[in-house]
mmCIF file of C-alpha atoms in Angstrom:
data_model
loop_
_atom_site.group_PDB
_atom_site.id
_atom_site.type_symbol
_atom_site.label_atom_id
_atom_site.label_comp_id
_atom_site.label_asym_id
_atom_site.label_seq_id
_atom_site.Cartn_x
_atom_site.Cartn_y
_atom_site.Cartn_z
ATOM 1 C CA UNK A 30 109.307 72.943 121.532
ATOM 2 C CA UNK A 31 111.152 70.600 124.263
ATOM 3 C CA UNK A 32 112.103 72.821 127.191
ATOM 4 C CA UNK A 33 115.532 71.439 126.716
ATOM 5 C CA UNK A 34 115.183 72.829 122.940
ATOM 6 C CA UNK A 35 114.111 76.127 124.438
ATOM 7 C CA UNK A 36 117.288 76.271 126.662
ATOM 8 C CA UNK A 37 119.196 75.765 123.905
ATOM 9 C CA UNK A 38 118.107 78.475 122.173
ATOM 10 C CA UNK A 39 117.935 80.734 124.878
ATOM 11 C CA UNK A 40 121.548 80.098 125.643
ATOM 12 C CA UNK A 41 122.320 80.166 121.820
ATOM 13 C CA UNK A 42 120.917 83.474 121.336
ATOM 14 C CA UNK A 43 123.019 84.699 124.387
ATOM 15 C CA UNK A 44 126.277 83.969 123.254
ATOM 16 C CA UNK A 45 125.507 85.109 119.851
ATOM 17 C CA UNK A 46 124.155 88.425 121.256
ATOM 18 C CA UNK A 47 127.393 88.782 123.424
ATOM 19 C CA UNK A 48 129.690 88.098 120.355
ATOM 20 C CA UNK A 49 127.456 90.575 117.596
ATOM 21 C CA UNK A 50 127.792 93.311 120.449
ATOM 22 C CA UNK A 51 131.276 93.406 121.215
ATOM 23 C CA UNK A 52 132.378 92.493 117.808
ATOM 24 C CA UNK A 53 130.638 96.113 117.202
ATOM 25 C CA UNK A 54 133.108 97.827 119.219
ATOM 26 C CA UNK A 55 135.737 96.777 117.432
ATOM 27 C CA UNK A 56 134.897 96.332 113.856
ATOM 28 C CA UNK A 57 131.052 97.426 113.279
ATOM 29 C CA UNK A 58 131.000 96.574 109.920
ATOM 30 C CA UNK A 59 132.247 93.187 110.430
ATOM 31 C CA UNK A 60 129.050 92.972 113.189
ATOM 32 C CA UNK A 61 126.546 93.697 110.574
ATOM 33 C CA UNK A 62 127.644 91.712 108.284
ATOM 34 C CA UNK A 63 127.619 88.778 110.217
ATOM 35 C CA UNK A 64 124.723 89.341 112.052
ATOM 36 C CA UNK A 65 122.687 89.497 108.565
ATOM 37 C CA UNK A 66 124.143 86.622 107.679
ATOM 38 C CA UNK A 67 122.176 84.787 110.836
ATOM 39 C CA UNK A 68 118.734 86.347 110.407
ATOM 40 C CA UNK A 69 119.111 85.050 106.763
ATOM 41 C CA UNK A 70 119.103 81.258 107.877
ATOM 42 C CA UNK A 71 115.722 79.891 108.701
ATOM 43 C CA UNK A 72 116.036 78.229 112.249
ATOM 44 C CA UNK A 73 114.404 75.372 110.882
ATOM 45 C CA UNK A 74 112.914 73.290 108.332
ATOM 46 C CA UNK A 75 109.165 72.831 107.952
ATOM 47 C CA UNK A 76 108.256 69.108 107.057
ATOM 48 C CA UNK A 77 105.448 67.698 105.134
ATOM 49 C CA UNK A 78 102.123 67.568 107.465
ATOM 50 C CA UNK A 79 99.482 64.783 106.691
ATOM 51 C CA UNK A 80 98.313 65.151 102.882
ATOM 52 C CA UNK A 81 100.682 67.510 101.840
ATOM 53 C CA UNK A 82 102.643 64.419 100.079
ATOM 54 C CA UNK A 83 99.654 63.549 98.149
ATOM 55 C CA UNK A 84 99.510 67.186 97.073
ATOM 56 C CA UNK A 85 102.942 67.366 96.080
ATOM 57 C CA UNK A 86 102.928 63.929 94.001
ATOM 58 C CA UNK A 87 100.420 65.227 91.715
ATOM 59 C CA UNK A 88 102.287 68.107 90.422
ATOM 60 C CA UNK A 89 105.222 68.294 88.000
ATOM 61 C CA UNK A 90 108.384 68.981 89.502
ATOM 62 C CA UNK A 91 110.940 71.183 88.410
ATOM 63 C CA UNK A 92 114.262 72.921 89.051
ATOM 64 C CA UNK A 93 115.630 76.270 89.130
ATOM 65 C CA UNK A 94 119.696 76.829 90.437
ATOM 66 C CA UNK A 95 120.306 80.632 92.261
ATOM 67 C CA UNK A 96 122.936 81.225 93.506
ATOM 68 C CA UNK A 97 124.466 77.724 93.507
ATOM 69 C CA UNK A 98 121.277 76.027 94.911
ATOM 70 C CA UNK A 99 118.857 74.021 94.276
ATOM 71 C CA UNK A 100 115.320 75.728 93.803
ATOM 72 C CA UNK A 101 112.206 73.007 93.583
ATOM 73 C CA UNK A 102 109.335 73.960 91.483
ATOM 74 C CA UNK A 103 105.483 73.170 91.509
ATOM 75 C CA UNK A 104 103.056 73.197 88.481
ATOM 76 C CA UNK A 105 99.510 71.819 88.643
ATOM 77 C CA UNK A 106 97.053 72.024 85.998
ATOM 78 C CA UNK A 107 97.577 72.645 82.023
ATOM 79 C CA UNK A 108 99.605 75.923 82.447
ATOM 80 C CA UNK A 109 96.546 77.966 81.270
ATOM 81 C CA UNK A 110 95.617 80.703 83.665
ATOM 82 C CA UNK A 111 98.587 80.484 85.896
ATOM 83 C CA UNK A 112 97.911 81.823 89.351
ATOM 84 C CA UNK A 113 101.750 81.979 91.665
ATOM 85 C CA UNK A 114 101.896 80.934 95.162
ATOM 86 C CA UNK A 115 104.591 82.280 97.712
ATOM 87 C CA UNK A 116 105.135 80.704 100.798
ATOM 88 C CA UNK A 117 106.732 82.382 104.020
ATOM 89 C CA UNK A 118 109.427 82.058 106.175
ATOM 90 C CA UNK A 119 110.527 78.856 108.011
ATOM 91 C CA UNK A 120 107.281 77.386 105.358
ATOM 92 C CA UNK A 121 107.100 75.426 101.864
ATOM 93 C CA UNK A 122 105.049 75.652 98.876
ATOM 94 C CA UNK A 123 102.449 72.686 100.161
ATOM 95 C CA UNK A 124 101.063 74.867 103.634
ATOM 96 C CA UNK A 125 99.255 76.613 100.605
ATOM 97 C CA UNK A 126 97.578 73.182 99.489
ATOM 98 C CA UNK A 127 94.237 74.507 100.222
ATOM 99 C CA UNK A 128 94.455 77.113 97.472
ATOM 100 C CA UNK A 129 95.916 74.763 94.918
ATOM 101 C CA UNK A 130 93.160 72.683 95.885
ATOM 102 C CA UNK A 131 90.731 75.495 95.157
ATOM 103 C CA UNK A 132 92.419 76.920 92.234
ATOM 104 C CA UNK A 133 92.634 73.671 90.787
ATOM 105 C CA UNK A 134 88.576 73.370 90.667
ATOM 106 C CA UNK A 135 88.325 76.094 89.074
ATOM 107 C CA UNK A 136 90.372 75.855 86.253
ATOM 108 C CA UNK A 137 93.675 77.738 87.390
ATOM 109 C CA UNK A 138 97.319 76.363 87.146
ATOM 110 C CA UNK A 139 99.057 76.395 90.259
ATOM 111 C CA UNK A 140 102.699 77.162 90.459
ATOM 112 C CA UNK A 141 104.789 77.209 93.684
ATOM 113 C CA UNK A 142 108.523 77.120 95.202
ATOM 114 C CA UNK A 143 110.027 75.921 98.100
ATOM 115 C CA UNK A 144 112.336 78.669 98.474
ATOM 116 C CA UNK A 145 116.578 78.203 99.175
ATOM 117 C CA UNK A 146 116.651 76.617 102.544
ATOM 118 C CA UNK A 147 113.062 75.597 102.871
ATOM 119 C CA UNK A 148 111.243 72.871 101.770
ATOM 120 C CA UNK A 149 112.909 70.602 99.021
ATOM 121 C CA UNK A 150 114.793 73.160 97.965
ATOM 122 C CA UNK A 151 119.126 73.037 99.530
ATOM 123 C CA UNK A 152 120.830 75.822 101.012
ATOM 124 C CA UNK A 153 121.215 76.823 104.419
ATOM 125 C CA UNK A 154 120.308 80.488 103.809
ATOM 126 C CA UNK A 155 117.842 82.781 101.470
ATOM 127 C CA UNK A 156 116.871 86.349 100.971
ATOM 128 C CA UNK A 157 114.454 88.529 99.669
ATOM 129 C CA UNK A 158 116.712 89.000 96.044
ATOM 130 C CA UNK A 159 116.404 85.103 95.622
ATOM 131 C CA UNK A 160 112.670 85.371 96.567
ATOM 132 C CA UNK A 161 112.744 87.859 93.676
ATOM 133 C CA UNK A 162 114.703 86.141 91.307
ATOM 134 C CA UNK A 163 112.661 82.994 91.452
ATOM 135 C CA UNK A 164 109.446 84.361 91.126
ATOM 136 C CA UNK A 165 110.794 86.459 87.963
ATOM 137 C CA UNK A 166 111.983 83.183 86.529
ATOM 138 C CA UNK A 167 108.926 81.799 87.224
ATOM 139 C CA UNK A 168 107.379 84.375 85.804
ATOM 140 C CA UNK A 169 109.362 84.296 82.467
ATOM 141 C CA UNK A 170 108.690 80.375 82.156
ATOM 142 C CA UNK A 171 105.152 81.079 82.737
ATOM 143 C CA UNK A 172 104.148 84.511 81.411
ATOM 144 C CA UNK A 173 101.923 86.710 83.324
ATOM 145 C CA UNK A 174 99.920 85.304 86.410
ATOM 146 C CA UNK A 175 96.207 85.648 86.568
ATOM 147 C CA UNK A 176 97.365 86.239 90.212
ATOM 148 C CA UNK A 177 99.731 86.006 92.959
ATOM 149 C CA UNK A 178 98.661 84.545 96.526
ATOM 150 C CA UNK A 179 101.450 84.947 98.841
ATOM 151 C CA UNK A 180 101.682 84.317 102.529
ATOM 152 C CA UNK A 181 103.867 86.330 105.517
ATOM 153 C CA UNK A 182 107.329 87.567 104.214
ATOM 154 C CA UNK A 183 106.049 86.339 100.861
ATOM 155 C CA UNK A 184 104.131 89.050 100.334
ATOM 156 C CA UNK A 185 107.016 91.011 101.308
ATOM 157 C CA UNK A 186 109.172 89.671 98.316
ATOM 158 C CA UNK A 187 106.140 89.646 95.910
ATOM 159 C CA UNK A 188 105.692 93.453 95.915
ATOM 160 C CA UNK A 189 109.715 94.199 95.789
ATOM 161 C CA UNK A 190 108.891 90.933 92.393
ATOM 162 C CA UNK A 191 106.596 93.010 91.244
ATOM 163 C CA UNK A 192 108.052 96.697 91.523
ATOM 164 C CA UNK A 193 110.970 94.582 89.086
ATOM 165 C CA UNK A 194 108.285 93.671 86.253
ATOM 166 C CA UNK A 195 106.905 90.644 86.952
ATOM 167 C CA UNK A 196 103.151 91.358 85.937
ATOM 168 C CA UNK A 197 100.248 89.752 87.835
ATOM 169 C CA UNK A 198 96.220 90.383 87.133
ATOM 170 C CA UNK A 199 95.600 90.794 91.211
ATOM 171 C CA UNK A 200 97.713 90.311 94.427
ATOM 172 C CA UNK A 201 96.255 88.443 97.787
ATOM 173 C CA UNK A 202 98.702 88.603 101.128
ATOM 174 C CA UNK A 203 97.770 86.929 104.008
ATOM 175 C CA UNK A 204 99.207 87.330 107.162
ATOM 176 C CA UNK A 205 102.263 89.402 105.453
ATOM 177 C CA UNK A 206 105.017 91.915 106.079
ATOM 178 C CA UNK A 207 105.118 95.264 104.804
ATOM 179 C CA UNK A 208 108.120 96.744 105.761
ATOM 180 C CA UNK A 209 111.825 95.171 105.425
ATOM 181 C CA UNK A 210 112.695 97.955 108.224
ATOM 182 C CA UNK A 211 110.292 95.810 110.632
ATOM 183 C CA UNK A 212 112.126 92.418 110.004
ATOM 184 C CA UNK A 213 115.384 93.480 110.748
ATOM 185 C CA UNK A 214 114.141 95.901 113.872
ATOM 186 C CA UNK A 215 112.612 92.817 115.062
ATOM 187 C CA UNK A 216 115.720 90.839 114.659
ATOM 188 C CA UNK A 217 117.984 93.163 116.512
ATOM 189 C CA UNK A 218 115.333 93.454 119.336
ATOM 190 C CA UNK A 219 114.495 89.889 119.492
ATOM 191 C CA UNK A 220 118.540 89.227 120.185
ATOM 192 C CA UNK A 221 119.109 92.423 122.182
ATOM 193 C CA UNK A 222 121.684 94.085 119.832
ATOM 194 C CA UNK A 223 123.162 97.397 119.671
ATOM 195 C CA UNK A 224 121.278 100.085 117.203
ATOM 196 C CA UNK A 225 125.038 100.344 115.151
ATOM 197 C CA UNK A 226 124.850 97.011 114.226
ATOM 198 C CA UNK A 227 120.887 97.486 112.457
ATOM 199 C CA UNK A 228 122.596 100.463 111.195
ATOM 200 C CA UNK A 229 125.510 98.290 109.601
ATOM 201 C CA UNK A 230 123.245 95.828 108.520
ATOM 202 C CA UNK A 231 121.441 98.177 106.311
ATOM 203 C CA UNK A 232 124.809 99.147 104.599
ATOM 204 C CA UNK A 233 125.716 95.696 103.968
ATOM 205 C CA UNK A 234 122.063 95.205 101.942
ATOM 206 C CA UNK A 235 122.890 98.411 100.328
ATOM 207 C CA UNK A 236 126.544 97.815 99.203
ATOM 208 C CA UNK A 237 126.786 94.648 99.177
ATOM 209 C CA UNK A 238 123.205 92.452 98.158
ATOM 210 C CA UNK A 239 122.248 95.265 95.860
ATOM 211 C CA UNK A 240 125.134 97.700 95.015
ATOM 212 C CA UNK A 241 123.717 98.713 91.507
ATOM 213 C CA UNK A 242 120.078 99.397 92.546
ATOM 214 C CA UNK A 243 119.858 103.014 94.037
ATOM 215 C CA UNK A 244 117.119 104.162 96.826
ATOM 216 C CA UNK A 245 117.549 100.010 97.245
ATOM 217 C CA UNK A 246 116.586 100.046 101.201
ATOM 218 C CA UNK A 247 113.037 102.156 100.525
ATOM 219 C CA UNK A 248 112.169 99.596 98.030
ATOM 220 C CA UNK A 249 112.429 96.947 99.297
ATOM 221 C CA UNK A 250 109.063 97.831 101.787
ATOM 222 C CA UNK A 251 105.933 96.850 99.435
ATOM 223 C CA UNK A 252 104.644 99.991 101.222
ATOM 224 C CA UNK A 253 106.618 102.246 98.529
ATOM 225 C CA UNK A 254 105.004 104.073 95.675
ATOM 226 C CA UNK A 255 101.952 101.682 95.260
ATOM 227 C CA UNK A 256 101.548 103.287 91.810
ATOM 228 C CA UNK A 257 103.869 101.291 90.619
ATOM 229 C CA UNK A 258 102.275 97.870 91.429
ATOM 230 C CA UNK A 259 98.803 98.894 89.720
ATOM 231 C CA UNK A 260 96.934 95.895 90.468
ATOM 232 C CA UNK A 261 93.927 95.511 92.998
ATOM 233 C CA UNK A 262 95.469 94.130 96.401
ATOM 234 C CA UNK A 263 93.403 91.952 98.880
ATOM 235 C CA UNK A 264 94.612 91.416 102.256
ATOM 236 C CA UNK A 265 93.770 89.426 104.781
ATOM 237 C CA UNK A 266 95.143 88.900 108.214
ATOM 238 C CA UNK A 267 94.424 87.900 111.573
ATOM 239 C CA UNK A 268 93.815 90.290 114.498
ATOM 240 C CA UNK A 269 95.704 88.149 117.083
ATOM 241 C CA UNK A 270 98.416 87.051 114.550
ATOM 242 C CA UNK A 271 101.529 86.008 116.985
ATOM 243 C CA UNK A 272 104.208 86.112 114.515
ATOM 244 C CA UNK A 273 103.385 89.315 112.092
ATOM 245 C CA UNK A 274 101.218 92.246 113.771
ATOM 246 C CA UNK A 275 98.214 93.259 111.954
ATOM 247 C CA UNK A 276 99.633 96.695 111.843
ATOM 248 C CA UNK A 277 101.748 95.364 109.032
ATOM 249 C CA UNK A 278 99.093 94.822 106.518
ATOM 250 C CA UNK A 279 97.209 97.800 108.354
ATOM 251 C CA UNK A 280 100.373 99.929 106.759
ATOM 252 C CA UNK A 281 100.023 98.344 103.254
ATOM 253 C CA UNK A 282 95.989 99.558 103.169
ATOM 254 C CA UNK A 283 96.882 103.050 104.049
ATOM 255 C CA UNK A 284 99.412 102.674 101.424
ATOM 256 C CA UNK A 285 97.573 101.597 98.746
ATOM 257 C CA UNK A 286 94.249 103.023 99.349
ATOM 258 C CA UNK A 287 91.601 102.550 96.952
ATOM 259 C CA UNK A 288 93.157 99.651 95.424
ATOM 260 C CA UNK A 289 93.122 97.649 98.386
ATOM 261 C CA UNK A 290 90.840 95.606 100.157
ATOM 262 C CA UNK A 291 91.587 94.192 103.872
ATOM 263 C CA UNK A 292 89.726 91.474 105.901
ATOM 264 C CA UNK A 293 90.663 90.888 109.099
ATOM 265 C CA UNK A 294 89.893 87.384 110.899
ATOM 266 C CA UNK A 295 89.748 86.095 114.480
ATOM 267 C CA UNK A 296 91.311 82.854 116.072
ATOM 268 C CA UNK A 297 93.426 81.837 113.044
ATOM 269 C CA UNK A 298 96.632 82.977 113.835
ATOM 270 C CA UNK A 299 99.507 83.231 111.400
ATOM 271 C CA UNK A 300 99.172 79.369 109.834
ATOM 272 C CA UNK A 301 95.786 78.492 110.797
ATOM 273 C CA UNK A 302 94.620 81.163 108.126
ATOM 274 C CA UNK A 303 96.417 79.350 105.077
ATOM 275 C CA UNK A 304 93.630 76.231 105.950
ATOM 276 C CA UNK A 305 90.723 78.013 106.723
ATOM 277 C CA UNK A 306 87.441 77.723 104.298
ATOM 278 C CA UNK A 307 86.156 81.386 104.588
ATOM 279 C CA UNK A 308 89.849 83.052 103.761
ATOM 280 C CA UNK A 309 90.223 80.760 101.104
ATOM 281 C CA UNK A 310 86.634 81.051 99.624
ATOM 282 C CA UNK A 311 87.462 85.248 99.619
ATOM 283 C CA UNK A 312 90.825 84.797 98.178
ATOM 284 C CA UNK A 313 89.371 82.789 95.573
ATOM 285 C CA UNK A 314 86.333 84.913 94.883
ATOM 286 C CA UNK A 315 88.760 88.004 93.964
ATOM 287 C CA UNK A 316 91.098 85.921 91.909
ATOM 288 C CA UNK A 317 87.963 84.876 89.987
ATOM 289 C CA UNK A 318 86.519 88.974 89.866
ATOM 290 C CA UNK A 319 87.100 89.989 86.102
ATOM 291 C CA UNK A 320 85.129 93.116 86.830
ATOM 292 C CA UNK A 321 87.402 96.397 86.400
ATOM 293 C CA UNK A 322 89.173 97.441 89.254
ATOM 294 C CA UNK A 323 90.164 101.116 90.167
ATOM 295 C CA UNK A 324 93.083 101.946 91.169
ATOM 296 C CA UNK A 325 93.911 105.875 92.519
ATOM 297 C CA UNK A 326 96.984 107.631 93.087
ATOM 298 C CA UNK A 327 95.712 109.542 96.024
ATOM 299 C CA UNK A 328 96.370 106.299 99.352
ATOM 300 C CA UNK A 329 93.621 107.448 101.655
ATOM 301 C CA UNK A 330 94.880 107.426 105.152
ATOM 302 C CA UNK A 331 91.792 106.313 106.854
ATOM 303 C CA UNK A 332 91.909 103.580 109.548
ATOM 304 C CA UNK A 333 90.839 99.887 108.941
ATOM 305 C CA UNK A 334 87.662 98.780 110.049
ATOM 306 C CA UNK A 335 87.558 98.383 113.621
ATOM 307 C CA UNK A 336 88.037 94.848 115.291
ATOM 308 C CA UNK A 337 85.433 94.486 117.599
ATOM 309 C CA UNK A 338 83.813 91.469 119.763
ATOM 310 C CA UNK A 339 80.533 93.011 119.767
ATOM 311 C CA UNK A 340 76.973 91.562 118.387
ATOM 312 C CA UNK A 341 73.743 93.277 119.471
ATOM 313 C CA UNK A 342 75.556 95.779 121.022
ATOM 314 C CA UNK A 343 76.688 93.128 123.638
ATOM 315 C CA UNK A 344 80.285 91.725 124.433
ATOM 316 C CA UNK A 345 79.986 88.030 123.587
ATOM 317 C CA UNK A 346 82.518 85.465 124.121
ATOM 318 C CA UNK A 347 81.998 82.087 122.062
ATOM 319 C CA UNK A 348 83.854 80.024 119.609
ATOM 320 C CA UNK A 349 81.035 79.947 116.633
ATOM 321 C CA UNK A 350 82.362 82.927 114.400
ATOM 322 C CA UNK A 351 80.374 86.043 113.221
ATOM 323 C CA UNK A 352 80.927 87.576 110.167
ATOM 324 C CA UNK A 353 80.880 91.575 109.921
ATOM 325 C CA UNK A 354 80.465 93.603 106.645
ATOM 326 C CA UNK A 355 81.156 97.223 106.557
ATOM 327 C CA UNK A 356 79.383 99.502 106.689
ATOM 328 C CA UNK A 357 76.949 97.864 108.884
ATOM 329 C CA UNK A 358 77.259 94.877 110.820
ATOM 330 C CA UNK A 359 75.314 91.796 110.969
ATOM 331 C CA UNK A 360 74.736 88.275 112.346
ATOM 332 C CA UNK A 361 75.657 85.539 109.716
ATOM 333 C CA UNK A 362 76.389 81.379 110.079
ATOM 334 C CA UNK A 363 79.510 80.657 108.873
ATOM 335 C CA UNK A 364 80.353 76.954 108.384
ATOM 336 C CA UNK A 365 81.481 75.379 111.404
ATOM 337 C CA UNK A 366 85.192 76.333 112.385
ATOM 338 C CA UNK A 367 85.835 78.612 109.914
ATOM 339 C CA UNK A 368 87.216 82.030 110.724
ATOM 340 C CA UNK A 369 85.805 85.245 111.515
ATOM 341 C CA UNK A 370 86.153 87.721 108.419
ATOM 342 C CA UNK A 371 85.321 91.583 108.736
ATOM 343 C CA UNK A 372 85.390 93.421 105.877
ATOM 344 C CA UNK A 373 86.827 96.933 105.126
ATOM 345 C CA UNK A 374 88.597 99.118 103.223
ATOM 346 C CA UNK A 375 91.739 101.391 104.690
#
């Protein structure tokens, strides 16, 4: 970002936080409508990086309308063993090339979506009910996935997908969001608006985006009544992630307790992750698991497996990774520049 670009923005973001805040005064409602109406246009639109055009030229496009817009679809393979990938916010289907890639290999059939607003896809706005509403489609055209791999607020949308009936084998977030109370918190802090006006946003979801659905705002967190879901969960996430906290996924381990698996990596960041040879060699490996997986009722509340920088009970600061395995820890040699994973359960 230019520092020009950054002005910009800064100066953007105080007029609009001048106007939200005293058009709360006078007509809240009015305030929270429009200000969820900004946080639901991405700021920007992700391009295609270097290979990502080869990627996309090899798969069969489709089309899907919602809502008046134009949704573009991704299938690779035969269609046998379909495995769905969700993308994030401000992303596109292709920053999860590397797990086509690998699914691919292994005899798996891809299928992805730039999202309303993102991508390929038009629109200048998107939410988490057209998140849901593709992947359902998707999910109709396709029948049930072998499994869902789904990225930031992805993973978000796929649990509030899957609470709705779309059926999927086993779940993988990376790097996601848990809780639909921390994106709009984060909005309203990030802009420095009044509480009424989070407040007012929440009615608007709730009368407005999903007026027939009761108890609406509580599920819409993939945190709610895990039982529910019923399929094994693997997370992974990065300890220094800049744009979701790990605490996010922490939340969704406690949640679903014995179902869940999370691995936490070092130095990957929020995108770095999606490329990176160990997290997609462990998403893969779980997606391929056909072994029986238990799920309990009972979440254990335990905490996640510590993040340390420790190796022979020395500090150590260097770039080569280190690979830790509950419940002991040992030295391993991960290929060169790929992430630091540490195992646990919550």
């Amino acid at each position: 970002m230019s520092p020009t670009t950054a002005l910009v923005q800064t100066i953007s973001r105080t007029a609009l936080r001048t106007a939200l805040n005293t058009t709360s005064l006078l007509a809240p409602r009015l305030a929270g409508r429009a200000a969820l109406a900004v946080s639901l246009r991405p700021v920007g639109r992700s391009g295609l990086r270097p290979g990502e055009s080869e990627l996309l030229a090899d798969a069969r496009i489709g089309q899907l309308t919602v809502n008046g817009k134009s949704v573009v679809t991704h299938q690779w393979g035969d269609g046998s063993r379909p495995v769905l990938l969700v993308h994030g916010w401000e992303s596109r289907a292709s920053r999860l090339g590397a797990f086509v890639t690998a699914l691919r290999e292994q005899g798996y059939s891809p299928v992805a979506f730039d999202a309303p607003a993102h991508g390929a896809s038009s629109g200048r706005d998107t939410s988490i009910a057209e998140y849901r509403e593709i992947i359902g489609r998707l999910h109709a055209e396709h029948g049930g996935f072998e499994a869902v791999i789904a990225h930031s607020f992805g993973v978000l949308a796929t649990f509030f997908a899957l609470r709705d009936g779309v059926e999927a084998r086993r779940v993988v977030g990376i790097g996601g969001v848990a809780e639909f109370d921390w994106i709009i918190d984060g909005f309203c802090t990030l802009l420095g608006l009044r509480e009424r006006i989070a407040r007012d946003m929440r009615g608007h979801v709730e009368r407005i985006m999903f007026p027939e659905e009761p108890d609406i705002w509580r599920r819409l967190n993939a945190t709610y009544r895990p039982e529910e879901i019923g399929a094994p969960v693997l997370l992974l996430h990065d300890e220094h992630d800049d744009r979701v906290p790990l605490d996010q996924s922490r939340a969704l381990a406690r949640a679903y307790g014995e179902s869940v698996r999370l691995v936490v990596t070092r130095g990957l960041g929020h995108r770095r992750i999606l490329g990176d040879p160990e997290v997609v060699a462990a998403a893969l490996d779980f997606v391929r698991d056909e072994r029986p997986h238990a799920v309990s009722s009972e979440p254990r509340v335990e905490p996640v497996v510590r993040v340390e920088s420790v190796v022979r009970d020395e500090p150590v600061i260097r770039d080569e990774p280190v690979v830790r395995d509950e419940p002991g820890v040992r030295d391993a040699a991960p290929r060169p520049g790929s992430a630091v994973l540490r195992r646990g359960r919550p």
